[in-house]
Amino acid sequence: MASPFILVNLKCYPESIGNRARHIAAAAQDVSAESGVSIGVAPMFMDIHPLSFHFDIPVYSQHVDGVAPGAFTGHVTAEALKQAGAKGSLVNHSERRLTIASIESAIGSCKKNGLGTVACSNNEATSAALAALKPDYVAIEPPELIGSGISVSKANPEIIRGSVKAVREVDPEVKILTGAGIQSGECVRIAVDLGTDGVLLASSVVKAKDPAAVLRDLVSLL
Amino acid sequence: MASPFILVNLKCYPESIGNRARHIAAAAQDVSAESGVSIGVAPMFMDIHPLSFHFDIPVYSQHVDGVAPGAFTGHVTAEALKQAGAKGSLVNHSERRLTIASIESAIGSCKKNGLGTVACSNNEATSAALAALKPDYVAIEPPELIGSGISVSKANPEIIRGSVKAVREVDPEVKILTGAGIQSGECVRIAVDLGTDGVLLASSVVKAKDPAAVLRDLVSLL
Amino acid sequence: MASPFILVNLKCYPESIGNRARHIAAAAQDVSAESGVSIGVAPMFMDIHPLSFHFDIPVYSQHVDGVAPGAFTGHVTAEALKQAGAKGSLVNHSERRLTIASIESAIGSCKKNGLGTVACSNNEATSAALAALKPDYVAIEPPELIGSGISVSKANPEIIRGSVKAVREVDPEVKILTGAGIQSGECVRIAVDLGTDGVLLASSVVKAKDPAAVLRDLVSLL
Amino acid sequence: MASPFILVNLKCYPESIGNRARHIAAAAQDVSAESGVSIGVAPMFMDIHPLSFHFDIPVYSQHVDGVAPGAFTGHVTAEALKQAGAKGSLVNHSERRLTIASIESAIGSCKKNGLGTVACSNNEATSAALAALKPDYVAIEPPELIGSGISVSKANPEIIRGSVKAVREVDPEVKILTGAGIQSGECVRIAVDLGTDGVLLASSVVKAKDPAAVLRDLVSLL
């Protein structure tokens, strides 16, 4: 079995721009090296290039537009992400929702460019629908728990179990991340025990005084 | 086997407001009565109430928002559609695309209110994804053929075959409509022979001098 | 000086569909007849036709798309609103925000069809910008006060004064409505004394047990 | 009088990623140094940091979200643009249209962070409305001429004259760029003679075999 994947969404927090993004990425690289667990970061677009250049961890984009290179302004193409050094992208995060046609084309563009995809869902039915679009991962994030400090692993394991079942029925090869409220090694352990392949999290790492300490705790029970 | 379903999207054409919408609905009712084929219309929101009141054919909305009744402005709730006499709604037409979360909640709201749903897809992958959200129908409409005068039945039967297969694999109970460029009885016949349950069409009926004649042709080979 | 205008946005509340919309419109017609104050209602799209037919008060749409009649699905054209009996439309309500290009074309389409426009702003700067697009009214609704039960007239008269000044500087012919939290005759009186031409309100009328009583109070100090 | 400003929108063209963006920025720097004319570039987000670091020309973002730093995913904050070295941003390009509330908050965020703003309009009325939001520049780009090879300076000087007048009436301190179809020194000369402060252009530079030659032509009649 592959190592679980821990993906840290840096969002647009004041604590995650520039120097501070670098600090979190360094912590991710250290803890990943110590533990053997794959830990990635998803910074704002402008930090993708420098973080990809300076670190040996997977750098993800927070968003990608499924358009071919051309006359678009303010868009983010998979081709450009690839050139900037990204290894993948979030798609359809609840803070940047997309039409189903755009999700499909974004996943397609990423595949064509060798980028991984983490498609975010808000409940069991959308998890199943996203699985049909064949991303690498579906990340299940009940919106009401995002940033809540309440872990979905503990508060609502049923939505995880139900989503795992729904995703497996549609396509057993699509992997699954547990998201929303993840903050400790125990949350990660439960997420893995429920049959998912890792976690997607944000504030508990980004807003920590010592991100490395939080990351060490997250991998401690694997 | 149930009768095929023919759904005429009246769009916002100058030929489909007010009196003219009534004229098309009357034609649909006549041809439906003669042929036994179920023919519905999807007028602009303001014509839903009068058409539902005056005719015995299924009247669909062109769009529905999956929000519960509340403090929303310019939205269309399933509850209000039900009260206005609608029997169902298009969801995610390529001219009114929705996020996957909105599609899921719109289908859920319609079910709760006893309304049928026709979810529109643009290719095989989104057809499969939509099927996972369990609408009554998935309508396959390659955007490049909408309003083109080129029938998808003839120009691209492969996308229909592929979508039928993809939808059946995800959920065999979801029915399928063939859309885009449908204009004759032959198109409808091919659509049914390819395993779909009817057609979704617009301009060839709405812009016809004699909508009843076009509708009679559409059902002629069933 | 023209009578102030009171516009009741019925939103999508459970209390404002079908029969209940009719009840509120009847109250508006009665109080308008008694007081000589112009009172309009903005129901959901499906109720525009029946309310326009049965009552002699201005019926507004909650939204309008600035597109010419054509191949659009789920849109609302000014032409269709006119046919349905509407006298005008809200444009850019904070619950249905539009791009600046869409606001401009929506106001243009309404003018071409003889429909009034109430363009909603969220602060002084957008009030001035909207005035440059020459709607009949700019309605100032600080989003944080909408539905709050806290009247903008009392809580933030400065935003009203500032917006009046900003709008007048751009175009002195554009009229102004005060919105957000309006609930009593005193609120309306203050709104008029601050130099605005009426009020836009919703929940205090729609959710009242006796809408007519609330409306009578609203006009009591004019 | 200040030097005219020439801003090259690199869009998402295959010819404007990575190395090629660097090539265009180098050309802009050379021609700017030779001519004394200010020439900026607006690359995709990921290229803002490296281009700002390596070149002494103004680097603009193609888009900015007017949100304060926080829990947003896939957004672009003014704070992050500033850290990445940007000097300003396009706002509301016709290929990335924004609500009026978002335009207002984006301009505000940029001002707070010392970034310049170029707000794009599609006609005279929106030019006036944008001027009321006090960006540094309003760029007038009739959408039908963008990428057309037909210069707005020659094809429709009236829209430029009308927009200049409309903008000046609202706020004489807002500067104006002429956009859409600009391709030669003659176009730039006409734009300046019509009273505007420079040009916004894209394909004629980005898709040129020799961008420096095109840029030299653009400044040749100033």
GROMACS .gro file of N, CA and C in nm, chain C residues 13-62:
model
  150
  457TYR      N    1  -3.887   3.381  -0.003
  457TYR     CA    2  -3.934   3.334   0.127
  457TYR      C    3  -4.051   3.236   0.111
  458PRO      N    4  -4.061   3.140   0.204
  458PRO     CA    5  -4.180   3.053   0.201
  458PRO      C    6  -4.307   3.136   0.217
  459GLU      N    7  -4.296   3.253   0.282
  459GLU     CA    8  -4.414   3.337   0.306
  459GLU      C    9  -4.452   3.421   0.184
  460SER      N   10  -4.382   3.404   0.072
  460SER     CA   11  -4.413   3.495  -0.039
  460SER      C   12  -4.439   3.426  -0.171
  461ILE      N   13  -4.477   3.298  -0.167
  461ILE     CA   14  -4.512   3.231  -0.292
  461ILE      C   15  -4.664   3.224  -0.309
  462GLY      N   16  -4.707   3.223  -0.435
  462GLY     CA   17  -4.847   3.196  -0.468
  462GLY      C   18  -4.947   3.279  -0.390
  463ASN      N   19  -5.036   3.213  -0.318
  463ASN     CA   20  -5.142   3.279  -0.242
  463ASN      C   21  -5.091   3.391  -0.155
  464ARG      N   22  -4.980   3.362  -0.091
  464ARG     CA   23  -4.926   3.459   0.005
  464ARG      C   24  -4.872   3.583  -0.069
  465ALA      N   25  -4.815   3.564  -0.186
  465ALA     CA   26  -4.772   3.679  -0.266
  465ALA      C   27  -4.893   3.765  -0.300
  466ARG      N   28  -5.002   3.697  -0.332
  466ARG     CA   29  -5.125   3.767  -0.365
  466ARG      C   30  -5.175   3.850  -0.246
  467HIS      N   31  -5.165   3.790  -0.128
  467HIS     CA   32  -5.207   3.857  -0.005
  467HIS      C   33  -5.124   3.986   0.018
  468ILE      N   34  -4.994   3.974  -0.002
  468ILE     CA   35  -4.908   4.091   0.019
  468ILE      C   36  -4.936   4.198  -0.087
  469ALA      N   37  -4.955   4.155  -0.212
  469ALA     CA   38  -4.986   4.251  -0.318
  469ALA      C   39  -5.118   4.322  -0.291
  470ALA      N   40  -5.216   4.248  -0.240
  470ALA     CA   41  -5.345   4.309  -0.207
  470ALA      C   42  -5.328   4.414  -0.097
  471ALA      N   43  -5.246   4.381   0.002
  471ALA     CA   44  -5.220   4.478   0.110
  471ALA      C   45  -5.152   4.603   0.053
  472ALA      N   46  -5.057   4.582  -0.036
  472ALA     CA   47  -4.987   4.695  -0.097
  472ALA      C   48  -5.084   4.783  -0.174
  473GLN      N   49  -5.175   4.719  -0.247
  473GLN     CA   50  -5.272   4.796  -0.324
  473GLN      C   51  -5.366   4.876  -0.233
  474ASP      N   52  -5.411   4.814  -0.125
  474ASP     CA   53  -5.500   4.883  -0.032
  474ASP      C   54  -5.431   5.004   0.032
  475VAL      N   55  -5.311   4.980   0.085
  475VAL     CA   56  -5.242   5.088   0.156
  475VAL      C   57  -5.201   5.199   0.059
  476SER      N   58  -5.169   5.162  -0.061
  476SER     CA   59  -5.134   5.261  -0.162
  476SER      C   60  -5.256   5.348  -0.194
  477ALA      N   61  -5.372   5.285  -0.206
  477ALA     CA   62  -5.495   5.359  -0.236
  477ALA      C   63  -5.532   5.452  -0.120
  478GLU      N   64  -5.518   5.403   0.002
  478GLU     CA   65  -5.551   5.485   0.119
  478GLU      C   66  -5.459   5.606   0.134
  479SER      N   67  -5.329   5.582   0.108
  479SER     CA   68  -5.229   5.682   0.144
  479SER      C   69  -5.180   5.767   0.027
  480GLY      N   70  -5.205   5.720  -0.093
  480GLY     CA   71  -5.152   5.790  -0.210
  480GLY      C   72  -5.003   5.767  -0.231
  481VAL      N   73  -4.941   5.680  -0.149
  481VAL     CA   74  -4.798   5.651  -0.167
  481VAL      C   75  -4.783   5.534  -0.265
  482SER      N   76  -4.690   5.546  -0.355
  482SER     CA   77  -4.669   5.439  -0.453
  482SER      C   78  -4.597   5.321  -0.386
  483ILE      N   79  -4.659   5.203  -0.392
  483ILE     CA   80  -4.601   5.083  -0.330
  483ILE      C   81  -4.595   4.972  -0.435
  484GLY      N   82  -4.479   4.920  -0.459
  484GLY     CA   83  -4.463   4.812  -0.557
  484GLY      C   84  -4.417   4.684  -0.491
  485VAL      N   85  -4.428   4.574  -0.565
  485VAL     CA   86  -4.378   4.445  -0.515
  485VAL      C   87  -4.289   4.380  -0.619
  486ALA      N   88  -4.188   4.306  -0.571
  486ALA     CA   89  -4.098   4.233  -0.661
  486ALA      C   90  -4.105   4.084  -0.625
  487PRO      N   91  -4.196   4.011  -0.690
  487PRO     CA   92  -4.214   3.869  -0.658
  487PRO      C   93  -4.116   3.782  -0.737
  488MET      N   94  -4.116   3.654  -0.709
  488MET     CA   95  -4.041   3.561  -0.794
  488MET      C   96  -4.096   3.566  -0.937
  489PHE      N   97  -4.014   3.526  -1.030
  489PHE     CA   98  -4.050   3.539  -1.172
  489PHE      C   99  -4.188   3.481  -1.205
  490MET      N  100  -4.220   3.364  -1.149
  490MET     CA  101  -4.342   3.295  -1.188
  490MET      C  102  -4.468   3.369  -1.143
  491ASP      N  103  -4.453   3.456  -1.043
  491ASP     CA  104  -4.569   3.530  -0.993
  491ASP      C  105  -4.586   3.666  -1.059
  492ILE      N  106  -4.494   3.703  -1.147
  492ILE     CA  107  -4.503   3.835  -1.211
  492ILE      C  108  -4.631   3.847  -1.295
  493HIS      N  109  -4.656   3.746  -1.377
  493HIS     CA  110  -4.772   3.750  -1.466
  493HIS      C  111  -4.903   3.759  -1.386
  494PRO      N  112  -4.931   3.665  -1.296
  494PRO     CA  113  -5.061   3.675  -1.226
  494PRO      C  114  -5.073   3.801  -1.140
  495LEU      N  115  -4.968   3.844  -1.074
  495LEU     CA  116  -4.979   3.966  -0.991
  495LEU      C  117  -5.002   4.089  -1.077
  496SER      N  118  -4.933   4.095  -1.192
  496SER     CA  119  -4.952   4.210  -1.282
  496SER      C  120  -5.095   4.215  -1.335
  497PHE      N  121  -5.150   4.098  -1.357
  497PHE     CA  122  -5.284   4.090  -1.413
  497PHE      C  123  -5.389   4.132  -1.312
  498HIS      N  124  -5.369   4.091  -1.186
  498HIS     CA  125  -5.476   4.108  -1.087
  498HIS      C  126  -5.469   4.238  -1.007
  499PHE      N  127  -5.353   4.305  -1.009
  499PHE     CA  128  -5.340   4.423  -0.922
  499PHE      C  129  -5.294   4.545  -1.001
  500ASP      N  130  -5.328   4.660  -0.946
  500ASP     CA  131  -5.291   4.787  -1.010
  500ASP      C  132  -5.172   4.853  -0.940
  501ILE      N  133  -5.077   4.775  -0.900
  501ILE     CA  134  -4.956   4.832  -0.839
  501ILE      C  135  -4.838   4.793  -0.927
  502PRO      N  136  -4.727   4.867  -0.918
  502PRO     CA  137  -4.612   4.830  -1.001
  502PRO      C  138  -4.552   4.697  -0.956
  503VAL      N  139  -4.543   4.602  -1.050
  503VAL     CA  140  -4.481   4.473  -1.022
  503VAL      C  141  -4.342   4.474  -1.086
  504TYR      N  142  -4.242   4.448  -1.004
  504TYR     CA  143  -4.103   4.448  -1.050
  504TYR      C  144  -4.050   4.306  -1.053
  505SER      N  145  -3.957   4.280  -1.141
  505SER     CA  146  -3.883   4.155  -1.138
  505SER      C  147  -3.769   4.168  -1.037
  506GLN      N  148  -3.722   4.055  -0.987
  506GLN     CA  149  -3.607   4.059  -0.894
  506GLN      C  150  -3.474   4.062  -0.968
   0.00000   0.00000   0.00000
